[in-house]
């Protein structure tokens, strides 16, 4: 199987210039194994992080982008601007965007198209809420989000992140068997199942990463809280080989 593992840190609304030393420490771990290592800091830090990471194996990404390339959109950031600042990936449709900003799958799809046009690899997030899982709707919800969020006919290296909403930032993780089932299901829904990387996210920690990363259809992790701690993030990276 030719899918390279991807360990991605999602810093969310954390990080100041005084935190840039993190990248010097991370560079050692990013160069060691076979996994690709990505950090998505707030967009205010992208340029400085890119300078700091020059010559290292660390990749950088944004956390969201607008659908347009330029225009009168106060407060928004275009995909091409993220690319210009040094990003090569962008997280899209994270559940916090879907809930805090009422982002629909069709908006996520338009953003993914803009990201691809700007030369960024979108990491499209999907995942059910606790109520949806308890109601037995998890697979239908994820199928609908995938169907609505992925641009047609992409063989572009788009990345999917399965993040059950109830596992994000809660310390709860889906069981390995639930993750295995959902990832296998997601793969059946992808236009390019053999090459598309499907990450797991939701309270990934050093203590659970090895079991999750060993699953056949898990091609890496999207890590929130633990990506802010260099020791925790480094040990998660190490589980990916
Ligand atoms: P968490 O966040 O690891 O803190 O649960 C994951 C995410 O939201 O991407």
PDB file of N, CA and C in Angstrom, residues 12-99:
ATOM      1  N   UNK A  12      -5.573  24.957  16.431  1.00  0.00           N
ATOM      2  CA  UNK A  12      -6.793  25.740  16.694  1.00  0.00           C
ATOM      3  C   UNK A  12      -6.389  27.176  17.057  1.00  0.00           C
ATOM      4  N   UNK A  13      -7.063  27.806  18.023  1.00  0.00           N
ATOM      5  CA  UNK A  13      -6.752  29.201  18.342  1.00  0.00           C
ATOM      6  C   UNK A  13      -5.736  29.267  19.481  1.00  0.00           C
ATOM      7  N   UNK A  14      -4.579  28.650  19.201  1.00  0.00           N
ATOM      8  CA  UNK A  14      -3.478  28.656  20.165  1.00  0.00           C
ATOM      9  C   UNK A  14      -2.199  28.999  19.407  1.00  0.00           C
ATOM     10  N   UNK A  15      -1.314  29.737  20.040  1.00  0.00           N
ATOM     11  CA  UNK A  15       0.005  29.950  19.458  1.00  0.00           C
ATOM     12  C   UNK A  15       0.334  31.413  19.234  1.00  0.00           C
ATOM     13  N   UNK A  16       1.502  31.805  19.782  1.00  0.00           N
ATOM     14  CA  UNK A  16       2.031  33.152  19.620  1.00  0.00           C
ATOM     15  C   UNK A  16       3.450  33.036  19.073  1.00  0.00           C
ATOM     16  N   UNK A  17       4.015  34.157  18.670  1.00  0.00           N
ATOM     17  CA  UNK A  17       5.384  34.121  18.150  1.00  0.00           C
ATOM     18  C   UNK A  17       6.351  33.528  19.188  1.00  0.00           C
ATOM     19  N   UNK A  18       6.030  33.736  20.448  1.00  0.00           N
ATOM     20  CA  UNK A  18       6.916  33.196  21.499  1.00  0.00           C
ATOM     21  C   UNK A  18       6.893  31.663  21.544  1.00  0.00           C
ATOM     22  N   UNK A  19       5.979  31.034  20.808  1.00  0.00           N
ATOM     23  CA  UNK A  19       5.915  29.559  20.775  1.00  0.00           C
ATOM     24  C   UNK A  19       6.685  28.958  19.595  1.00  0.00           C
ATOM     25  N   UNK A  20       7.336  29.782  18.789  1.00  0.00           N
ATOM     26  CA  UNK A  20       7.952  29.264  17.559  1.00  0.00           C
ATOM     27  C   UNK A  20       9.095  28.283  17.808  1.00  0.00           C
ATOM     28  N   UNK A  21       9.665  28.314  19.003  1.00  0.00           N
ATOM     29  CA  UNK A  21      10.723  27.351  19.341  1.00  0.00           C
ATOM     30  C   UNK A  21      10.234  25.905  19.254  1.00  0.00           C
ATOM     31  N   UNK A  22       8.927  25.719  19.335  1.00  0.00           N
ATOM     32  CA  UNK A  22       8.318  24.382  19.169  1.00  0.00           C
ATOM     33  C   UNK A  22       8.820  23.724  17.884  1.00  0.00           C
ATOM     34  N   UNK A  23       8.937  24.524  16.828  1.00  0.00           N
ATOM     35  CA  UNK A  23       9.301  23.948  15.526  1.00  0.00           C
ATOM     36  C   UNK A  23      10.746  23.456  15.503  1.00  0.00           C
ATOM     37  N   UNK A  24      11.622  24.103  16.275  1.00  0.00           N
ATOM     38  CA  UNK A  24      13.015  23.629  16.334  1.00  0.00           C
ATOM     39  C   UNK A  24      13.051  22.240  16.973  1.00  0.00           C
ATOM     40  N   UNK A  25      12.266  22.083  18.038  1.00  0.00           N
ATOM     41  CA  UNK A  25      12.218  20.781  18.709  1.00  0.00           C
ATOM     42  C   UNK A  25      11.545  19.743  17.813  1.00  0.00           C
ATOM     43  N   UNK A  26      10.505  20.154  17.100  1.00  0.00           N
ATOM     44  CA  UNK A  26       9.764  19.209  16.257  1.00  0.00           C
ATOM     45  C   UNK A  26      10.596  18.739  15.064  1.00  0.00           C
ATOM     46  N   UNK A  27      11.479  19.612  14.571  1.00  0.00           N
ATOM     47  CA  UNK A  27      12.259  19.288  13.365  1.00  0.00           C
ATOM     48  C   UNK A  27      13.021  17.980  13.535  1.00  0.00           C
ATOM     49  N   UNK A  28      13.507  17.712  14.732  1.00  0.00           N
ATOM     50  CA  UNK A  28      14.265  16.484  15.007  1.00  0.00           C
ATOM     51  C   UNK A  28      13.366  15.265  14.771  1.00  0.00           C
ATOM     52  N   UNK A  29      12.140  15.345  15.265  1.00  0.00           N
ATOM     53  CA  UNK A  29      11.220  14.205  15.168  1.00  0.00           C
ATOM     54  C   UNK A  29      10.635  14.072  13.762  1.00  0.00           C
ATOM     55  N   UNK A  30      10.457  15.197  13.088  1.00  0.00           N
ATOM     56  CA  UNK A  30       9.871  15.161  11.747  1.00  0.00           C
ATOM     57  C   UNK A  30      10.815  14.475  10.769  1.00  0.00           C
ATOM     58  N   UNK A  31      12.099  14.566  11.044  1.00  0.00           N
ATOM     59  CA  UNK A  31      13.060  13.966  10.116  1.00  0.00           C
ATOM     60  C   UNK A  31      13.311  12.482  10.360  1.00  0.00           C
ATOM     61  N   UNK A  32      12.837  11.969  11.477  1.00  0.00           N
ATOM     62  CA  UNK A  32      13.255  10.622  11.905  1.00  0.00           C
ATOM     63  C   UNK A  32      12.574   9.468  11.191  1.00  0.00           C
ATOM     64  N   UNK A  33      11.250   9.467  11.194  1.00  0.00           N
ATOM     65  CA  UNK A  33      10.512   8.299  10.702  1.00  0.00           C
ATOM     66  C   UNK A  33      10.035   8.476   9.277  1.00  0.00           C
ATOM     67  N   UNK A  34       9.090   7.644   8.894  1.00  0.00           N
ATOM     68  CA  UNK A  34       8.555   7.710   7.530  1.00  0.00           C
ATOM     69  C   UNK A  34       7.320   8.586   7.418  1.00  0.00           C
ATOM     70  N   UNK A  35       6.715   8.920   8.553  1.00  0.00           N
ATOM     71  CA  UNK A  35       5.465   9.680   8.497  1.00  0.00           C
ATOM     72  C   UNK A  35       5.721  11.126   8.080  1.00  0.00           C
ATOM     73  N   UNK A  36       4.775  11.674   7.354  1.00  0.00           N
ATOM     74  CA  UNK A  36       4.816  13.100   7.037  1.00  0.00           C
ATOM     75  C   UNK A  36       4.283  13.838   8.275  1.00  0.00           C
ATOM     76  N   UNK A  37       4.944  14.933   8.629  1.00  0.00           N
ATOM     77  CA  UNK A  37       4.560  15.681   9.831  1.00  0.00           C
ATOM     78  C   UNK A  37       4.090  17.071   9.423  1.00  0.00           C
ATOM     79  N   UNK A  38       2.901  17.408   9.891  1.00  0.00           N
ATOM     80  CA  UNK A  38       2.249  18.661   9.503  1.00  0.00           C
ATOM     81  C   UNK A  38       1.788  19.391  10.750  1.00  0.00           C
ATOM     82  N   UNK A  39       1.948  20.707  10.754  1.00  0.00           N
ATOM     83  CA  UNK A  39       1.354  21.523  11.819  1.00  0.00           C
ATOM     84  C   UNK A  39       0.495  22.594  11.162  1.00  0.00           C
ATOM     85  N   UNK A  40      -0.718  22.757  11.680  1.00  0.00           N
ATOM     86  CA  UNK A  40      -1.619  23.807  11.210  1.00  0.00           C
ATOM     87  C   UNK A  40      -1.769  24.830  12.328  1.00  0.00           C
ATOM     88  N   UNK A  41      -0.905  25.844  12.345  1.00  0.00           N
ATOM     89  CA  UNK A  41      -0.982  26.873  13.375  1.00  0.00           C
ATOM     90  C   UNK A  41      -2.027  27.906  12.965  1.00  0.00           C
ATOM     91  N   UNK A  42      -2.343  28.864  13.832  1.00  0.00           N
ATOM     92  CA  UNK A  42      -3.219  29.950  13.382  1.00  0.00           C
ATOM     93  C   UNK A  42      -2.549  30.695  12.224  1.00  0.00           C
ATOM     94  N   UNK A  43      -3.348  31.300  11.358  1.00  0.00           N
ATOM     95  CA  UNK A  43      -2.765  31.894  10.148  1.00  0.00           C
ATOM     96  C   UNK A  43      -1.810  33.041  10.467  1.00  0.00           C
ATOM     97  N   UNK A  44      -1.968  33.666  11.642  1.00  0.00           N
ATOM     98  CA  UNK A  44      -1.042  34.736  12.037  1.00  0.00           C
ATOM     99  C   UNK A  44       0.395  34.235  12.171  1.00  0.00           C
ATOM    100  N   UNK A  45       0.567  32.946  12.404  1.00  0.00           N
ATOM    101  CA  UNK A  45       1.919  32.410  12.620  1.00  0.00           C
ATOM    102  C   UNK A  45       2.513  31.746  11.386  1.00  0.00           C
ATOM    103  N   UNK A  46       1.732  31.630  10.314  1.00  0.00           N
ATOM    104  CA  UNK A  46       2.197  30.807   9.194  1.00  0.00           C
ATOM    105  C   UNK A  46       3.524  31.283   8.608  1.00  0.00           C
ATOM    106  N   UNK A  47       3.619  32.570   8.320  1.00  0.00           N
ATOM    107  CA  UNK A  47       4.851  33.058   7.670  1.00  0.00           C
ATOM    108  C   UNK A  47       6.066  32.841   8.548  1.00  0.00           C
ATOM    109  N   UNK A  48       5.924  33.185   9.816  1.00  0.00           N
ATOM    110  CA  UNK A  48       7.059  33.026  10.735  1.00  0.00           C
ATOM    111  C   UNK A  48       7.390  31.547  10.910  1.00  0.00           C
ATOM    112  N   UNK A  49       6.359  30.702  10.965  1.00  0.00           N
ATOM    113  CA  UNK A  49       6.602  29.262  11.105  1.00  0.00           C
ATOM    114  C   UNK A  49       7.299  28.731   9.852  1.00  0.00           C
ATOM    115  N   UNK A  50       6.904  29.232   8.694  1.00  0.00           N
ATOM    116  CA  UNK A  50       7.520  28.775   7.444  1.00  0.00           C
ATOM    117  C   UNK A  50       9.002  29.133   7.414  1.00  0.00           C
ATOM    118  N   UNK A  51       9.334  30.314   7.889  1.00  0.00           N
ATOM    119  CA  UNK A  51      10.758  30.690   7.952  1.00  0.00           C
ATOM    120  C   UNK A  51      11.504  29.779   8.907  1.00  0.00           C
ATOM    121  N   UNK A  52      10.880  29.507  10.028  1.00  0.00           N
ATOM    122  CA  UNK A  52      11.493  28.662  11.063  1.00  0.00           C
ATOM    123  C   UNK A  52      11.670  27.224  10.572  1.00  0.00           C
ATOM    124  N   UNK A  53      10.759  26.770   9.708  1.00  0.00           N
ATOM    125  CA  UNK A  53      10.775  25.361   9.265  1.00  0.00           C
ATOM    126  C   UNK A  53      11.541  25.166   7.957  1.00  0.00           C
ATOM    127  N   UNK A  54      12.065  26.245   7.394  1.00  0.00           N
ATOM    128  CA  UNK A  54      12.788  26.116   6.121  1.00  0.00           C
ATOM    129  C   UNK A  54      13.915  25.100   6.286  1.00  0.00           C
ATOM    130  N   UNK A  55      14.016  24.184   5.338  1.00  0.00           N
ATOM    131  CA  UNK A  55      15.084  23.184   5.385  1.00  0.00           C
ATOM    132  C   UNK A  55      14.768  22.002   6.287  1.00  0.00           C
ATOM    133  N   UNK A  56      13.605  21.986   6.933  1.00  0.00           N
ATOM    134  CA  UNK A  56      13.200  20.833   7.755  1.00  0.00           C
ATOM    135  C   UNK A  56      12.144  20.033   6.994  1.00  0.00           C
ATOM    136  N   UNK A  57      11.762  18.893   7.580  1.00  0.00           N
ATOM    137  CA  UNK A  57      10.733  18.060   6.943  1.00  0.00           C
ATOM    138  C   UNK A  57       9.320  18.451   7.402  1.00  0.00           C
ATOM    139  N   UNK A  58       9.209  19.491   8.205  1.00  0.00           N
ATOM    140  CA  UNK A  58       7.882  19.882   8.718  1.00  0.00           C
ATOM    141  C   UNK A  58       7.073  20.572   7.626  1.00  0.00           C
ATOM    142  N   UNK A  59       5.828  20.131   7.473  1.00  0.00           N
ATOM    143  CA  UNK A  59       4.899  20.788   6.554  1.00  0.00           C
ATOM    144  C   UNK A  59       3.944  21.658   7.370  1.00  0.00           C
ATOM    145  N   UNK A  60       3.433  22.714   6.726  1.00  0.00           N
ATOM    146  CA  UNK A  60       2.526  23.630   7.416  1.00  0.00           C
ATOM    147  C   UNK A  60       1.184  23.697   6.691  1.00  0.00           C
ATOM    148  N   UNK A  61       0.148  23.982   7.459  1.00  0.00           N
ATOM    149  CA  UNK A  61      -1.176  24.102   6.851  1.00  0.00           C
ATOM    150  C   UNK A  61      -2.007  25.165   7.537  1.00  0.00           C
ATOM    151  N   UNK A  62      -3.066  25.573   6.860  1.00  0.00           N
ATOM    152  CA  UNK A  62      -4.041  26.486   7.441  1.00  0.00           C
ATOM    153  C   UNK A  62      -5.165  25.688   8.103  1.00  0.00           C
ATOM    154  N   UNK A  63      -6.079  26.414   8.731  1.00  0.00           N
ATOM    155  CA  UNK A  63      -7.190  25.764   9.450  1.00  0.00           C
ATOM    156  C   UNK A  63      -8.535  26.007   8.795  1.00  0.00           C
ATOM    157  N   UNK A  64      -8.545  26.851   7.766  1.00  0.00           N
ATOM    158  CA  UNK A  64      -9.776  27.184   7.057  1.00  0.00           C
ATOM    159  C   UNK A  64      -9.374  28.102   5.906  1.00  0.00           C
ATOM    160  N   UNK A  65     -10.211  28.232   4.899  1.00  0.00           N
ATOM    161  CA  UNK A  65      -9.983  29.262   3.883  1.00  0.00           C
ATOM    162  C   UNK A  65     -11.322  29.701   3.317  1.00  0.00           C
ATOM    163  N   UNK A  66     -11.302  30.801   2.603  1.00  0.00           N
ATOM    164  CA  UNK A  66     -12.495  31.304   1.905  1.00  0.00           C
ATOM    165  C   UNK A  66     -12.621  30.589   0.566  1.00  0.00           C
ATOM    166  N   UNK A  67     -13.792  30.715  -0.040  1.00  0.00           N
ATOM    167  CA  UNK A  67     -13.980  30.099  -1.362  1.00  0.00           C
ATOM    168  C   UNK A  67     -13.364  30.945  -2.481  1.00  0.00           C
ATOM    169  N   UNK A  68     -13.178  32.229  -2.220  1.00  0.00           N
ATOM    170  CA  UNK A  68     -12.671  33.119  -3.271  1.00  0.00           C
ATOM    171  C   UNK A  68     -11.170  33.313  -3.174  1.00  0.00           C
ATOM    172  N   UNK A  69     -10.601  33.895  -4.224  1.00  0.00           N
ATOM    173  CA  UNK A  69      -9.155  34.138  -4.248  1.00  0.00           C
ATOM    174  C   UNK A  69      -8.799  35.523  -3.723  1.00  0.00           C
ATOM    175  N   UNK A  70      -9.702  36.487  -3.926  1.00  0.00           N
ATOM    176  CA  UNK A  70      -9.524  37.845  -3.392  1.00  0.00           C
ATOM    177  C   UNK A  70     -10.927  38.415  -3.210  1.00  0.00           C
ATOM    178  N   UNK A  71     -11.031  39.591  -2.639  1.00  0.00           N
ATOM    179  CA  UNK A  71     -12.344  40.234  -2.614  1.00  0.00           C
ATOM    180  C   UNK A  71     -12.673  40.893  -1.291  1.00  0.00           C
ATOM    181  N   UNK A  72     -13.872  41.437  -1.237  1.00  0.00           N
ATOM    182  CA  UNK A  72     -14.337  42.188  -0.073  1.00  0.00           C
ATOM    183  C   UNK A  72     -14.930  41.221   0.947  1.00  0.00           C
ATOM    184  N   UNK A  73     -14.075  40.575   1.700  1.00  0.00           N
ATOM    185  CA  UNK A  73     -14.512  39.566   2.682  1.00  0.00           C
ATOM    186  C   UNK A  73     -13.724  39.801   3.969  1.00  0.00           C
ATOM    187  N   UNK A  74     -14.164  40.777   4.731  1.00  0.00           N
ATOM    188  CA  UNK A  74     -13.425  41.198   5.915  1.00  0.00           C
ATOM    189  C   UNK A  74     -13.202  40.036   6.883  1.00  0.00           C
ATOM    190  N   UNK A  75     -11.957  39.854   7.239  1.00  0.00           N
ATOM    191  CA  UNK A  75     -11.623  38.834   8.231  1.00  0.00           C
ATOM    192  C   UNK A  75     -11.334  37.469   7.650  1.00  0.00           C
ATOM    193  N   UNK A  76     -11.607  37.258   6.368  1.00  0.00           N
ATOM    194  CA  UNK A  76     -11.382  35.940   5.779  1.00  0.00           C
ATOM    195  C   UNK A  76      -9.986  35.829   5.172  1.00  0.00           C
ATOM    196  N   UNK A  77      -9.568  34.607   4.950  1.00  0.00           N
ATOM    197  CA  UNK A  77      -8.252  34.330   4.376  1.00  0.00           C
ATOM    198  C   UNK A  77      -8.434  33.440   3.149  1.00  0.00           C
ATOM    199  N   UNK A  78      -7.846  33.836   2.037  1.00  0.00           N
ATOM    200  CA  UNK A  78      -7.950  33.041   0.808  1.00  0.00           C
ATOM    201  C   UNK A  78      -6.926  31.913   0.818  1.00  0.00           C
ATOM    202  N   UNK A  79      -7.266  30.832   0.114  1.00  0.00           N
ATOM    203  CA  UNK A  79      -6.358  29.691   0.020  1.00  0.00           C
ATOM    204  C   UNK A  79      -5.015  30.119  -0.563  1.00  0.00           C
ATOM    205  N   UNK A  80      -5.066  30.978  -1.559  1.00  0.00           N
ATOM    206  CA  UNK A  80      -3.819  31.417  -2.202  1.00  0.00           C
ATOM    207  C   UNK A  80      -2.941  32.198  -1.222  1.00  0.00           C
ATOM    208  N   UNK A  81      -3.585  32.877  -0.253  1.00  0.00           N
ATOM    209  CA  UNK A  81      -2.812  33.600   0.773  1.00  0.00           C
ATOM    210  C   UNK A  81      -2.127  32.625   1.728  1.00  0.00           C
ATOM    211  N   UNK A  82      -2.837  31.564   2.066  1.00  0.00           N
ATOM    212  CA  UNK A  82      -2.225  30.531   2.917  1.00  0.00           C
ATOM    213  C   UNK A  82      -1.018  29.930   2.210  1.00  0.00           C
ATOM    214  N   UNK A  83      -1.204  29.646   0.929  1.00  0.00           N
ATOM    215  CA  UNK A  83      -0.100  29.073   0.150  1.00  0.00           C
ATOM    216  C   UNK A  83       1.077  30.042   0.105  1.00  0.00           C
ATOM    217  N   UNK A  84       0.754  31.305  -0.121  1.00  0.00           N
ATOM    218  CA  UNK A  84       1.790  32.343  -0.188  1.00  0.00           C
ATOM    219  C   UNK A  84       2.561  32.439   1.127  1.00  0.00           C
ATOM    220  N   UNK A  85       1.864  32.183   2.246  1.00  0.00           N
ATOM    221  CA  UNK A  85       2.497  32.283   3.569  1.00  0.00           C
ATOM    222  C   UNK A  85       3.277  31.023   3.929  1.00  0.00           C
ATOM    223  N   UNK A  86       3.175  29.981   3.096  1.00  0.00           N
ATOM    224  CA  UNK A  86       3.985  28.789   3.357  1.00  0.00           C
ATOM    225  C   UNK A  86       3.185  27.528   3.633  1.00  0.00           C
ATOM    226  N   UNK A  87       1.847  27.620   3.586  1.00  0.00           N
ATOM    227  CA  UNK A  87       1.020  26.429   3.820  1.00  0.00           C
ATOM    228  C   UNK A  87       0.989  25.555   2.576  1.00  0.00           C
ATOM    229  N   UNK A  88       0.894  24.252   2.799  1.00  0.00           N
ATOM    230  CA  UNK A  88       0.693  23.312   1.692  1.00  0.00           C
ATOM    231  C   UNK A  88      -0.564  22.470   1.899  1.00  0.00           C
ATOM    232  N   UNK A  89      -1.166  22.585   3.054  1.00  0.00           N
ATOM    233  CA  UNK A  89      -2.405  21.888   3.394  1.00  0.00           C
ATOM    234  C   UNK A  89      -3.385  22.901   3.969  1.00  0.00           C
ATOM    235  N   UNK A  90      -4.664  22.534   4.015  1.00  0.00           N
ATOM    236  CA  UNK A  90      -5.629  23.327   4.776  1.00  0.00           C
ATOM    237  C   UNK A  90      -6.717  22.394   5.323  1.00  0.00           C
ATOM    238  N   UNK A  91      -6.984  22.534   6.610  1.00  0.00           N
ATOM    239  CA  UNK A  91      -8.086  21.786   7.233  1.00  0.00           C
ATOM    240  C   UNK A  91      -9.389  22.469   6.816  1.00  0.00           C
ATOM    241  N   UNK A  92     -10.355  21.684   6.385  1.00  0.00           N
ATOM    242  CA  UNK A  92     -11.653  22.250   5.983  1.00  0.00           C
ATOM    243  C   UNK A  92     -12.788  21.450   6.607  1.00  0.00           C
ATOM    244  N   UNK A  93     -13.853  22.158   6.964  1.00  0.00           N
ATOM    245  CA  UNK A  93     -15.041  21.481   7.489  1.00  0.00           C
ATOM    246  C   UNK A  93     -14.833  20.850   8.844  1.00  0.00           C
ATOM    247  N   UNK A  94     -13.881  21.388   9.611  1.00  0.00           N
ATOM    248  CA  UNK A  94     -13.728  20.893  10.982  1.00  0.00           C
ATOM    249  C   UNK A  94     -15.058  21.077  11.718  1.00  0.00           C
ATOM    250  N   UNK A  95     -15.354  20.188  12.645  1.00  0.00           N
ATOM    251  CA  UNK A  95     -16.671  20.264  13.305  1.00  0.00           C
ATOM    252  C   UNK A  95     -16.858  21.586  14.050  1.00  0.00           C
ATOM    253  N   UNK A  96     -15.727  22.187  14.496  1.00  0.00           N
ATOM    254  CA  UNK A  96     -15.867  23.492  15.172  1.00  0.00           C
ATOM    255  C   UNK A  96     -16.263  24.579  14.173  1.00  0.00           C
ATOM    256  N   UNK A  97     -15.840  24.452  12.920  1.00  0.00           N
ATOM    257  CA  UNK A  97     -16.297  25.388  11.871  1.00  0.00           C
ATOM    258  C   UNK A  97     -17.742  25.065  11.495  1.00  0.00           C
ATOM    259  N   UNK A  98     -18.033  23.767  11.377  1.00  0.00           N
ATOM    260  CA  UNK A  98     -19.407  23.399  10.999  1.00  0.00           C
ATOM    261  C   UNK A  98     -20.394  23.877  12.061  1.00  0.00           C
ATOM    262  N   UNK A  99     -19.997  23.821  13.357  1.00  0.00           N
ATOM    263  CA  UNK A  99     -20.949  24.247  14.392  1.00  0.00           C
ATOM    264  C   UNK A  99     -20.823  25.734  14.717  1.00  0.00           C
TER     265      UNK A  99
END
